[in-house]
Coordinates of C-alpha atoms and ligand atoms in Angstrom, one line a residue:
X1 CA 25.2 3.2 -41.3
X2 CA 22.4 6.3 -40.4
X3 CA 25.0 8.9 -38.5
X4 CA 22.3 11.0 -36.0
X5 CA 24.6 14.6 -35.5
X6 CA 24.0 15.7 -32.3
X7 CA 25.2 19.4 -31.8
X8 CA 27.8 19.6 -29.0
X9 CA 25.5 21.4 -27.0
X10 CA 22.8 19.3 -26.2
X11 CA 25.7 16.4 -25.7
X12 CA 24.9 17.0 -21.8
X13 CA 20.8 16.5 -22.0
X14 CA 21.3 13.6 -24.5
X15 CA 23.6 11.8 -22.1
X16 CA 21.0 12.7 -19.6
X17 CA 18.1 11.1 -21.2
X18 CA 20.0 8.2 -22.0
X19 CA 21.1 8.0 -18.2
X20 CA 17.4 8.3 -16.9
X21 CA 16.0 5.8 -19.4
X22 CA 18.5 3.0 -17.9
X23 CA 17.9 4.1 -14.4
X24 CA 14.1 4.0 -15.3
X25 CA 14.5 1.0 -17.3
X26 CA 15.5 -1.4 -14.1
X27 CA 11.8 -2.0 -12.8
X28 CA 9.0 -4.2 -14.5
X29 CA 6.8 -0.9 -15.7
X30 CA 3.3 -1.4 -15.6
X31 CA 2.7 -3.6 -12.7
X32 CA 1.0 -1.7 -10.5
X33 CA -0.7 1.5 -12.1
X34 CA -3.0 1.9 -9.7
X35 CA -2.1 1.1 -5.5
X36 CA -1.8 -3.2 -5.0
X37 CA -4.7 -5.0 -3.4
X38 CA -4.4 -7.7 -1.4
X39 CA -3.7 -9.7 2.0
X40 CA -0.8 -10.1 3.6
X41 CA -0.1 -12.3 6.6
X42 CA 1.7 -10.4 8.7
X43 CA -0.4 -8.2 10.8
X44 CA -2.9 -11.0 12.1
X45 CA -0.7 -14.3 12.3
X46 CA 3.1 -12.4 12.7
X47 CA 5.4 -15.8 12.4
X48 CA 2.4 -18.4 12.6
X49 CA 2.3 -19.1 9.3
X50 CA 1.5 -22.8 7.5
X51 CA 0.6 -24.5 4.6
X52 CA -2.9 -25.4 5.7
X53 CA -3.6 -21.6 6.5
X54 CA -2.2 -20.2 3.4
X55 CA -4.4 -22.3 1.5
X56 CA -7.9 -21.7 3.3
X57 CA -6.9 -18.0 2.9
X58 CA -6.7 -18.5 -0.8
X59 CA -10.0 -19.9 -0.2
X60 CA -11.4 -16.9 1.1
X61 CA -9.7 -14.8 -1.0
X62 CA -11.3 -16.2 -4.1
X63 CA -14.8 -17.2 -2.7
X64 CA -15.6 -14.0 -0.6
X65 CA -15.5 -11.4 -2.9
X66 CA -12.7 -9.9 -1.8
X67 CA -10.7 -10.9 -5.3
X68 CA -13.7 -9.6 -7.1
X69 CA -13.1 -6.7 -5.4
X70 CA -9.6 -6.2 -6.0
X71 CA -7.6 -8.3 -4.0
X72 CA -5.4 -10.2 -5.6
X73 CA -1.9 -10.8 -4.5
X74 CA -1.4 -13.2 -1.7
X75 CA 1.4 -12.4 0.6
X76 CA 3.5 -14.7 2.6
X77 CA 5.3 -12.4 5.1
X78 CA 8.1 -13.0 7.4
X79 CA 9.1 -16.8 8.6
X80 CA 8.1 -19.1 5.9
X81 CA 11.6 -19.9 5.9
X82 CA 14.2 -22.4 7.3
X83 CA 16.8 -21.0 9.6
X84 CA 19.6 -21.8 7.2
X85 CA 20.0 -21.9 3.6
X86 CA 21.1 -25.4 2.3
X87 CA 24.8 -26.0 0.8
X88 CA 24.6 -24.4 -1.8
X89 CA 23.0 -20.9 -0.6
X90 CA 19.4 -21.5 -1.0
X91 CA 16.7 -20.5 0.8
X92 CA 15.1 -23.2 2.2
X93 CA 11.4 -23.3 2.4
X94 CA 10.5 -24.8 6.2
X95 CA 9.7 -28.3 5.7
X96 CA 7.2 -28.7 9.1
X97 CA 5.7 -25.8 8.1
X98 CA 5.1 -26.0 4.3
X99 CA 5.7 -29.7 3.9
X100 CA 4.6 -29.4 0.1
X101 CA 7.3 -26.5 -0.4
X102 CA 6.7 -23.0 -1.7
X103 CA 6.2 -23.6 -5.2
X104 CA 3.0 -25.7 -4.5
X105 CA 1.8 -23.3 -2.5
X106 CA 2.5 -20.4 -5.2
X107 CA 0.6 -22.9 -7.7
X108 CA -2.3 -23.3 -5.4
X109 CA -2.8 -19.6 -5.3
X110 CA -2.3 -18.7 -9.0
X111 CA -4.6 -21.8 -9.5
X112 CA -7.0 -19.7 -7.5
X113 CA -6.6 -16.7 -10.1
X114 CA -5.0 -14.9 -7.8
X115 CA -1.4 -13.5 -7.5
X116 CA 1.5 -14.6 -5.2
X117 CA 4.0 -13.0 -3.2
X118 CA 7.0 -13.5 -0.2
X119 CA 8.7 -11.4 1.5
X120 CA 12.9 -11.1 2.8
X121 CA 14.8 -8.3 3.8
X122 CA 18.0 -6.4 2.8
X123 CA 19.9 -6.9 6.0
X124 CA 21.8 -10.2 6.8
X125 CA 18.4 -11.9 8.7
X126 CA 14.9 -11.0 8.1
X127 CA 13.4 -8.9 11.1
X128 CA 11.6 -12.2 12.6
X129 CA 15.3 -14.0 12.1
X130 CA 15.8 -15.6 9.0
X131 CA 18.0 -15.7 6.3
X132 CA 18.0 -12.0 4.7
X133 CA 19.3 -11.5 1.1
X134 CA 22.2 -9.4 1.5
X135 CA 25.1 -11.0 -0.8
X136 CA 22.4 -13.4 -2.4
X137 CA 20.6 -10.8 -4.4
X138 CA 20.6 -12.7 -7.8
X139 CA 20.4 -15.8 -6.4
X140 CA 17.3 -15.3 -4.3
X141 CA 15.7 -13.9 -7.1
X142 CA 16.3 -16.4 -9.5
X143 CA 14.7 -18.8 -6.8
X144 CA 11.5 -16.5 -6.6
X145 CA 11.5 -16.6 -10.1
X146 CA 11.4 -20.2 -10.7
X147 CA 8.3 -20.5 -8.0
X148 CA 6.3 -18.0 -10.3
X149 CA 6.6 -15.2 -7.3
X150 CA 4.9 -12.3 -8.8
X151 CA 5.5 -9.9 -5.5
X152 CA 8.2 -8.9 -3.4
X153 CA 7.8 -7.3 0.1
X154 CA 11.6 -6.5 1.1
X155 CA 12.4 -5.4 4.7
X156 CA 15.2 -3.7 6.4
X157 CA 16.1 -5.3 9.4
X158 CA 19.8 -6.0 10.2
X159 CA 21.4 -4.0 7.9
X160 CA 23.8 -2.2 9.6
X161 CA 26.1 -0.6 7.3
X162 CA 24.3 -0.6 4.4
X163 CA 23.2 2.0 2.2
X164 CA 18.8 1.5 1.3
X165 CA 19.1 3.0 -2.3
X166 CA 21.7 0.8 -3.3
X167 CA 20.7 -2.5 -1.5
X168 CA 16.7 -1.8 -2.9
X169 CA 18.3 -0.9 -6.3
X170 CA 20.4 -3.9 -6.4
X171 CA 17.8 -6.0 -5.5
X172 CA 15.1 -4.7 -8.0
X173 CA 18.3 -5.3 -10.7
X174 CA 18.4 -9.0 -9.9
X175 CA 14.7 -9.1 -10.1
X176 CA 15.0 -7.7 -13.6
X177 CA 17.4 -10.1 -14.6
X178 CA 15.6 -13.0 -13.5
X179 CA 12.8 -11.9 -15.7
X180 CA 9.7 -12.7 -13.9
X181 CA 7.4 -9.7 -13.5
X182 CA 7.1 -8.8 -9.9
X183 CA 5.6 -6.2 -8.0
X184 CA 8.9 -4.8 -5.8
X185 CA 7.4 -3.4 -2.4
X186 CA 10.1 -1.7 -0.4
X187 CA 10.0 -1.9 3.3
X188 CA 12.7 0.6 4.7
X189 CA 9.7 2.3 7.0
X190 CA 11.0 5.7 5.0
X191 CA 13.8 6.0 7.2
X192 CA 16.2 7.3 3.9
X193 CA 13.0 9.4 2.3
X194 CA 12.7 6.3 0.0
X195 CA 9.7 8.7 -2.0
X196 CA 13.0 10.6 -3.1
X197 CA 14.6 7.9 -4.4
X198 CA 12.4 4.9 -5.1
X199 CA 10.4 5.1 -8.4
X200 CA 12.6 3.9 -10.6
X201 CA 14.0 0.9 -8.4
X202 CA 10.0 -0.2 -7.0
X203 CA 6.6 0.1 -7.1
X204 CA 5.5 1.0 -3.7
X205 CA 8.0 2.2 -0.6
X206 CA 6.8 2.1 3.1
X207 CA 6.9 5.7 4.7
X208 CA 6.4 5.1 7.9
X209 CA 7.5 2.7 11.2
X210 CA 4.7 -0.4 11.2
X211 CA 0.8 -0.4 11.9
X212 CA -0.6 -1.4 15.0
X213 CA -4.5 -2.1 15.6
X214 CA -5.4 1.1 17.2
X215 CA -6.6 4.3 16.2
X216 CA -5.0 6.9 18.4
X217 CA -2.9 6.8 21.2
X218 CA -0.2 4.3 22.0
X219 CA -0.2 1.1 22.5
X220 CA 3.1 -0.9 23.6
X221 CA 3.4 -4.5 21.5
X222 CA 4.6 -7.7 22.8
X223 CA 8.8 -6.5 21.3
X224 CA 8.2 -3.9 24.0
X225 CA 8.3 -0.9 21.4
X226 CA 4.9 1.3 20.1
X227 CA 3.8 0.3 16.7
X228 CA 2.0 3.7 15.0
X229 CA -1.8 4.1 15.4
X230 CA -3.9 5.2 12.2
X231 CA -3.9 8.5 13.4
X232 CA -0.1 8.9 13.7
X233 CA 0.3 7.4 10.6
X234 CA -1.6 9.6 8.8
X235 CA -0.3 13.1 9.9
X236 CA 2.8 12.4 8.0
X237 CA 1.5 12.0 5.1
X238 CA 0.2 15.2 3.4
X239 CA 4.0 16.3 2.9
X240 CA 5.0 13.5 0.9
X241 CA 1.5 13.0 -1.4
X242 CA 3.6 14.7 -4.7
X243 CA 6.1 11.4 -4.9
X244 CA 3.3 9.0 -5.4
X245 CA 1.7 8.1 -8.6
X246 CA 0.6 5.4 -11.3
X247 CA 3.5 3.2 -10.6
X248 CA 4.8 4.1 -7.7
X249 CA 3.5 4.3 -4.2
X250 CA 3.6 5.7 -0.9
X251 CA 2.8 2.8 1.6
X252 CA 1.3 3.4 4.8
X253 CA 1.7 0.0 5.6
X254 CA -1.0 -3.0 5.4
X255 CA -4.4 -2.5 6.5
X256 CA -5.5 -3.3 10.6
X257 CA -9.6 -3.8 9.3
X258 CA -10.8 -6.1 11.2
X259 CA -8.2 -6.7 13.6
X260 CA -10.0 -5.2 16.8
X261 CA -11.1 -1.2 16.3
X262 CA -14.5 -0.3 16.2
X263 CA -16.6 -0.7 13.0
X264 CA -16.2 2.9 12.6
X265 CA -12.7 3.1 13.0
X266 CA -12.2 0.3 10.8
X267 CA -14.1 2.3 8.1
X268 CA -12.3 5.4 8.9
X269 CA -9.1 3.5 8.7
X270 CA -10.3 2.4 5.2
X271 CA -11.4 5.5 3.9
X272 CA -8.6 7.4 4.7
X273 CA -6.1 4.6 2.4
X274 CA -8.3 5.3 0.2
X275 CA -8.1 8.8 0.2
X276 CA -4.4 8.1 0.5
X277 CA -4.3 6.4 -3.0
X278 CA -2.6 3.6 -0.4
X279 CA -1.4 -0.3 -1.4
X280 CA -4.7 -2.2 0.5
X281 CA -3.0 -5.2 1.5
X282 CA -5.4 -7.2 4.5
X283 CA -4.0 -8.0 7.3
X284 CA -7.1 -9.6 8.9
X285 CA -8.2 -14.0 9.4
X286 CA -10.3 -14.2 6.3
X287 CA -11.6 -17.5 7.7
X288 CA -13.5 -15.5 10.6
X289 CA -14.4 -12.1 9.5
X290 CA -17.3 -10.7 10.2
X291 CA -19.8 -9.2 8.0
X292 CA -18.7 -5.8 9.1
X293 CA -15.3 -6.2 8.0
X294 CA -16.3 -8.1 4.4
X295 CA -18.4 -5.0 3.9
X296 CA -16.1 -2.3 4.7
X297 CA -12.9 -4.2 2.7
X298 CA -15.2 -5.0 -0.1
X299 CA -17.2 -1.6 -0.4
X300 CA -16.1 -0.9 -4.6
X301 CA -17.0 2.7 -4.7
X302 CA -14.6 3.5 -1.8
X303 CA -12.1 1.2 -3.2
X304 CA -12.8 3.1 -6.8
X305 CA -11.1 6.5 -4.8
X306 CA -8.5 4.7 -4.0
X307 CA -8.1 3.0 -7.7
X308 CA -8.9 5.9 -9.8
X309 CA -6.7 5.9 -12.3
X310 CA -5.3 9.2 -12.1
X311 CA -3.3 8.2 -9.1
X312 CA -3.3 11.3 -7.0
X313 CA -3.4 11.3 -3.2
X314 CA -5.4 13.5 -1.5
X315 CA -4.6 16.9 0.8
X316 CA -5.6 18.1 3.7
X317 CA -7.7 21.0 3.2
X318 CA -9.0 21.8 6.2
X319 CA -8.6 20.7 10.1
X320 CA -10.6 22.6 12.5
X321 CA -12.2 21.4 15.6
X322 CA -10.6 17.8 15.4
X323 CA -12.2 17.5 12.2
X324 CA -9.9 17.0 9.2
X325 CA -11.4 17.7 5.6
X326 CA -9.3 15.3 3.0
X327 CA -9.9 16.0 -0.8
X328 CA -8.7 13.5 -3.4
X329 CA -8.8 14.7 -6.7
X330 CA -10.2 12.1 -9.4
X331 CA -10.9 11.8 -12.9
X332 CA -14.1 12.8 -12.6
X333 CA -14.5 15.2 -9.8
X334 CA -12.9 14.4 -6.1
X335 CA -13.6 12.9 -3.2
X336 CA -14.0 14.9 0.1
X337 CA -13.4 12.8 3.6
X338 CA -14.6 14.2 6.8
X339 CA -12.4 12.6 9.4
X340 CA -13.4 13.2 13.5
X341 CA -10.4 12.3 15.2
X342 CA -11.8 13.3 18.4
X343 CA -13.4 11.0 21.1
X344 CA -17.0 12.9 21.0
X345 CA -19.5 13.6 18.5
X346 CA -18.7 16.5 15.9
X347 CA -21.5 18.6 13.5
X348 CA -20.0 19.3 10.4
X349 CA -21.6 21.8 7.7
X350 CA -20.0 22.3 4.6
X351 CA -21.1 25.0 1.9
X352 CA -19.9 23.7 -1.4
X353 CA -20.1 27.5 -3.2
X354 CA -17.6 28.6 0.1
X355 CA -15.3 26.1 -0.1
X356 CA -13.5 25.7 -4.0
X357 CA -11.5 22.6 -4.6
X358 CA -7.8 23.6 -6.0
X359 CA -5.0 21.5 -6.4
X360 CA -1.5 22.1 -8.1
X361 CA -0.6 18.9 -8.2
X362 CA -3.2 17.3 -10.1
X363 CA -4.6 20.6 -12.1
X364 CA -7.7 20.3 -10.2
X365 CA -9.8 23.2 -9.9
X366 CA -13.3 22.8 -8.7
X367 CA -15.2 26.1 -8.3
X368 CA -19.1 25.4 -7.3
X369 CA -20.3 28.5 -8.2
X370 CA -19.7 28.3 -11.5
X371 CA -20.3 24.4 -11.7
X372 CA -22.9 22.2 -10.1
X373 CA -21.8 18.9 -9.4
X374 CA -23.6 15.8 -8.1
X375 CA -22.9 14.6 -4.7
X376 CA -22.8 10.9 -3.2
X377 CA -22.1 9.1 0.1
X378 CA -20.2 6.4 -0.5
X379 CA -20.5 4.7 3.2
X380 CA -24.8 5.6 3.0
X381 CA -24.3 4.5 -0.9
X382 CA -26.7 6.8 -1.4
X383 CA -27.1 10.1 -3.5
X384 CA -27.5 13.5 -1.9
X385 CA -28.7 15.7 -4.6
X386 CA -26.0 18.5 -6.1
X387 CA -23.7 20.8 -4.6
X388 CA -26.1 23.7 -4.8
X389 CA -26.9 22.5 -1.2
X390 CA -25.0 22.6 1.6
X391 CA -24.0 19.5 3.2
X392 CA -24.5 18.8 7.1
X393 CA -23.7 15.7 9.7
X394 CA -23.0 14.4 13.2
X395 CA -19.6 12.7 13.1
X396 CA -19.6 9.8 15.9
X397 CA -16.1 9.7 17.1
X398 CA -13.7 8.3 15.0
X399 CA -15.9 8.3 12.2
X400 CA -16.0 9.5 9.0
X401 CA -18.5 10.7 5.6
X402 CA -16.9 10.5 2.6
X403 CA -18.4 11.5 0.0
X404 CA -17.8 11.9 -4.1
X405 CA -18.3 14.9 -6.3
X406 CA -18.5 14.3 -9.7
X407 CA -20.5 15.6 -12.9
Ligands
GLA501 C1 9.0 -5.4 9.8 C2 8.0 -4.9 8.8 C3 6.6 -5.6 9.0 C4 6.8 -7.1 8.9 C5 7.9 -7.6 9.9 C6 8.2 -9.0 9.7 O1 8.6 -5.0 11.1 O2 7.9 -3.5 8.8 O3 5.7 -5.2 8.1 O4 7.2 -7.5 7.6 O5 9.1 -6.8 9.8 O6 9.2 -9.5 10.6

């Protein structure tokens, strides 16, 4: 037998390490490296969900190059359920609703190359009314298991009582144990600062209260409460950009492109998850979209910021004026985003050799007068020369340039 001596004094950090590596041990590693893509039912058909749809948006998926793109878990969210679980404490799939049952549907979308994912909730019902998971952990993973679900989205309705670290932690243990790789996408809307606690137990935690299809301002939804506009949503991210990372996630919840803003409000929307290093789960009807939406969803060098694989969100850098300058650093060089948030036009000018681009976080540290760098649009997909020049635009309202330095 090989004795290893450890010296008393380091008992405390070996029993440490060996702590951490079974905490950090309890996800599937190496799922999502860089943010999820996909689509997600939710924000367009809330609880109108069916077989026939779920299939024609695996369709879509596949033939409109939005999985060449990136997309490529399909979500079922809330209500794909029966109201009761059967004798012996199963969910039950809704047999009007998915008369073929859940596993055909889960075949008929990895038979698409795609992925496949549901969604339940911690509490004792799921937020639309279903059967929640609370005291069926294992056995509702097991179930998701044997349907080949490779994606969890786990709510937090009805839960009274209970504490979110160790509900999501004994939830991603049970998916562990049932030993198919899924993605675990916590959905506590950050009430208990999940981005303190959740790497090790998922792969991407919701930070804020949901998404509603607006902008700015505030909207009242048919439950009589104020879902959050782009806007709001992203003010409260800056402060928590250090917990996210190759792995693990901050979610600003699923995307609202296509769902009724403007087309440059959808692209602002977009940019700014990209710029985020945000999950891009659509939330819009494939079967319709325009080619406006296709465009903005699909458009691979904004969706390259978001994917880039050293996983760093961007900062705010500046905000002056209603304009808010966003700088993501990146493996090769960074993207900057010029956000207007104001209703009228704004002129922007911005001297590269005034401005250097410094980031503790990531190491970053861009100075342009000692480096030239190459600049490119990535809406106008078009190059703009280096940054020896400064750069100038009109912002329409709610509109956006985002551009990419990079050598
Ligand atoms: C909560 C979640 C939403 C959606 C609904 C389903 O509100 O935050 O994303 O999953 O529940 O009922």
């Amino acid at each position: 037998m090989i004795m290893i001596k450890t010296p008393l004094k380091f008992l405390p950090l070996v029993l440490l390490c060996l702590v951490t590596s079974i905490v950090s041990a309890q996800k599937f590693e190496g799922l999502a490296l860089t943010p999820p893509m996909g689509w997600n039912s939710w924000n367009t058909f809330k609880t109108n969900i069916n077989e026939k749809l779920v299939l024609d948006i695996a369709d879509k998926l596949a033939a409109s190059g939005m999985k060449d793109a990136g997309y490529n878990y399909l979500v079922l969210d809330d209500a794909w359920m029966a109201l009761e679980r059967d004798n012996n404490g199963n969910l039950v799939t809704d047999p009007k609703r998915f008369p073929h049952g859940i596993k055909f549907v889960a075949d008929y979308v990895h038979g698409k190359g795609l992925k496949f994912g549901l969604y339940n909730c911690a509490g004792t019902k799921t937020c639309a009314g279903y059967p929640g998971t609370r005291g069926y952990e294992y056995q509702d993973a097991r179930q998701y298991a044997a349907w080949g679900v490779d994606y969890l989205k786990f709510d937090w309705c009805n839960t009274t009582g209970i504490n979110a670290k160790e509900a999501y932690t004994t939830m991603s243990k049970a998916i562990k144990t049932a030993g198919h790789p899924m993605v675990f996408s916590l959905c506590e809307w950050g009430r208990n600062n999940p981005w303190e606690w959740a790497a090790p137990v998922g792969h991407l935690w919701r930070t804020t209260d949901d998404i509603g299809p607006m902008f700015s301002g505030i909207k009242k939804n048919m439950a009589g409460w104020s879902p959050g506009s782009v806007l709001k949503i992203i003010s409260s991210q800056n402060a928590i950009r250090k917990y996210a990372g190759p792995g693990h996630w901050n979610d600003p919840d699923m995307l609202e492109v296509g769902n009724g803003m403007t087309v440059d409000e959808d692209r602002a929307h977009f940019s700014m998850w990209c710029m985020l290093a945000a999950p891009l789960m659509a939330g819009n009807d494939l079967r319709i979209m325009t080619p406006e939406t296709l465009a903005i969803l699909t458009n691979k060098e904004v969706i390259a910021v978001d994917q880039d694989p050293l996983g760093v969100e961007a900062y705010k850098y500046t905000e002056k004026d209603s304009v808010q300058t966003w700088v993501k650093p990146l493996k090769n060089g960074a993207a900057v985003c010029f956000l207007n948030s104001s209703f009228n036009p704004r002129t922007i000018s911005f001297n590269w050799a005034e401005n250097a681009l410094k980031d503790d976080l990531s190491g970053m540290s861009i100075d342009f007068n000692t480096a030239t760098y190459n600049v490119r649009d990535l809406w106008a997909k078009k190059d703009l020369g280096k940054t020896n020049k400064a750069f100038s635009k009109t912002l329409a309202p709610h509109s956006v340039v985002m551009l990419r330095v990079y050598k």
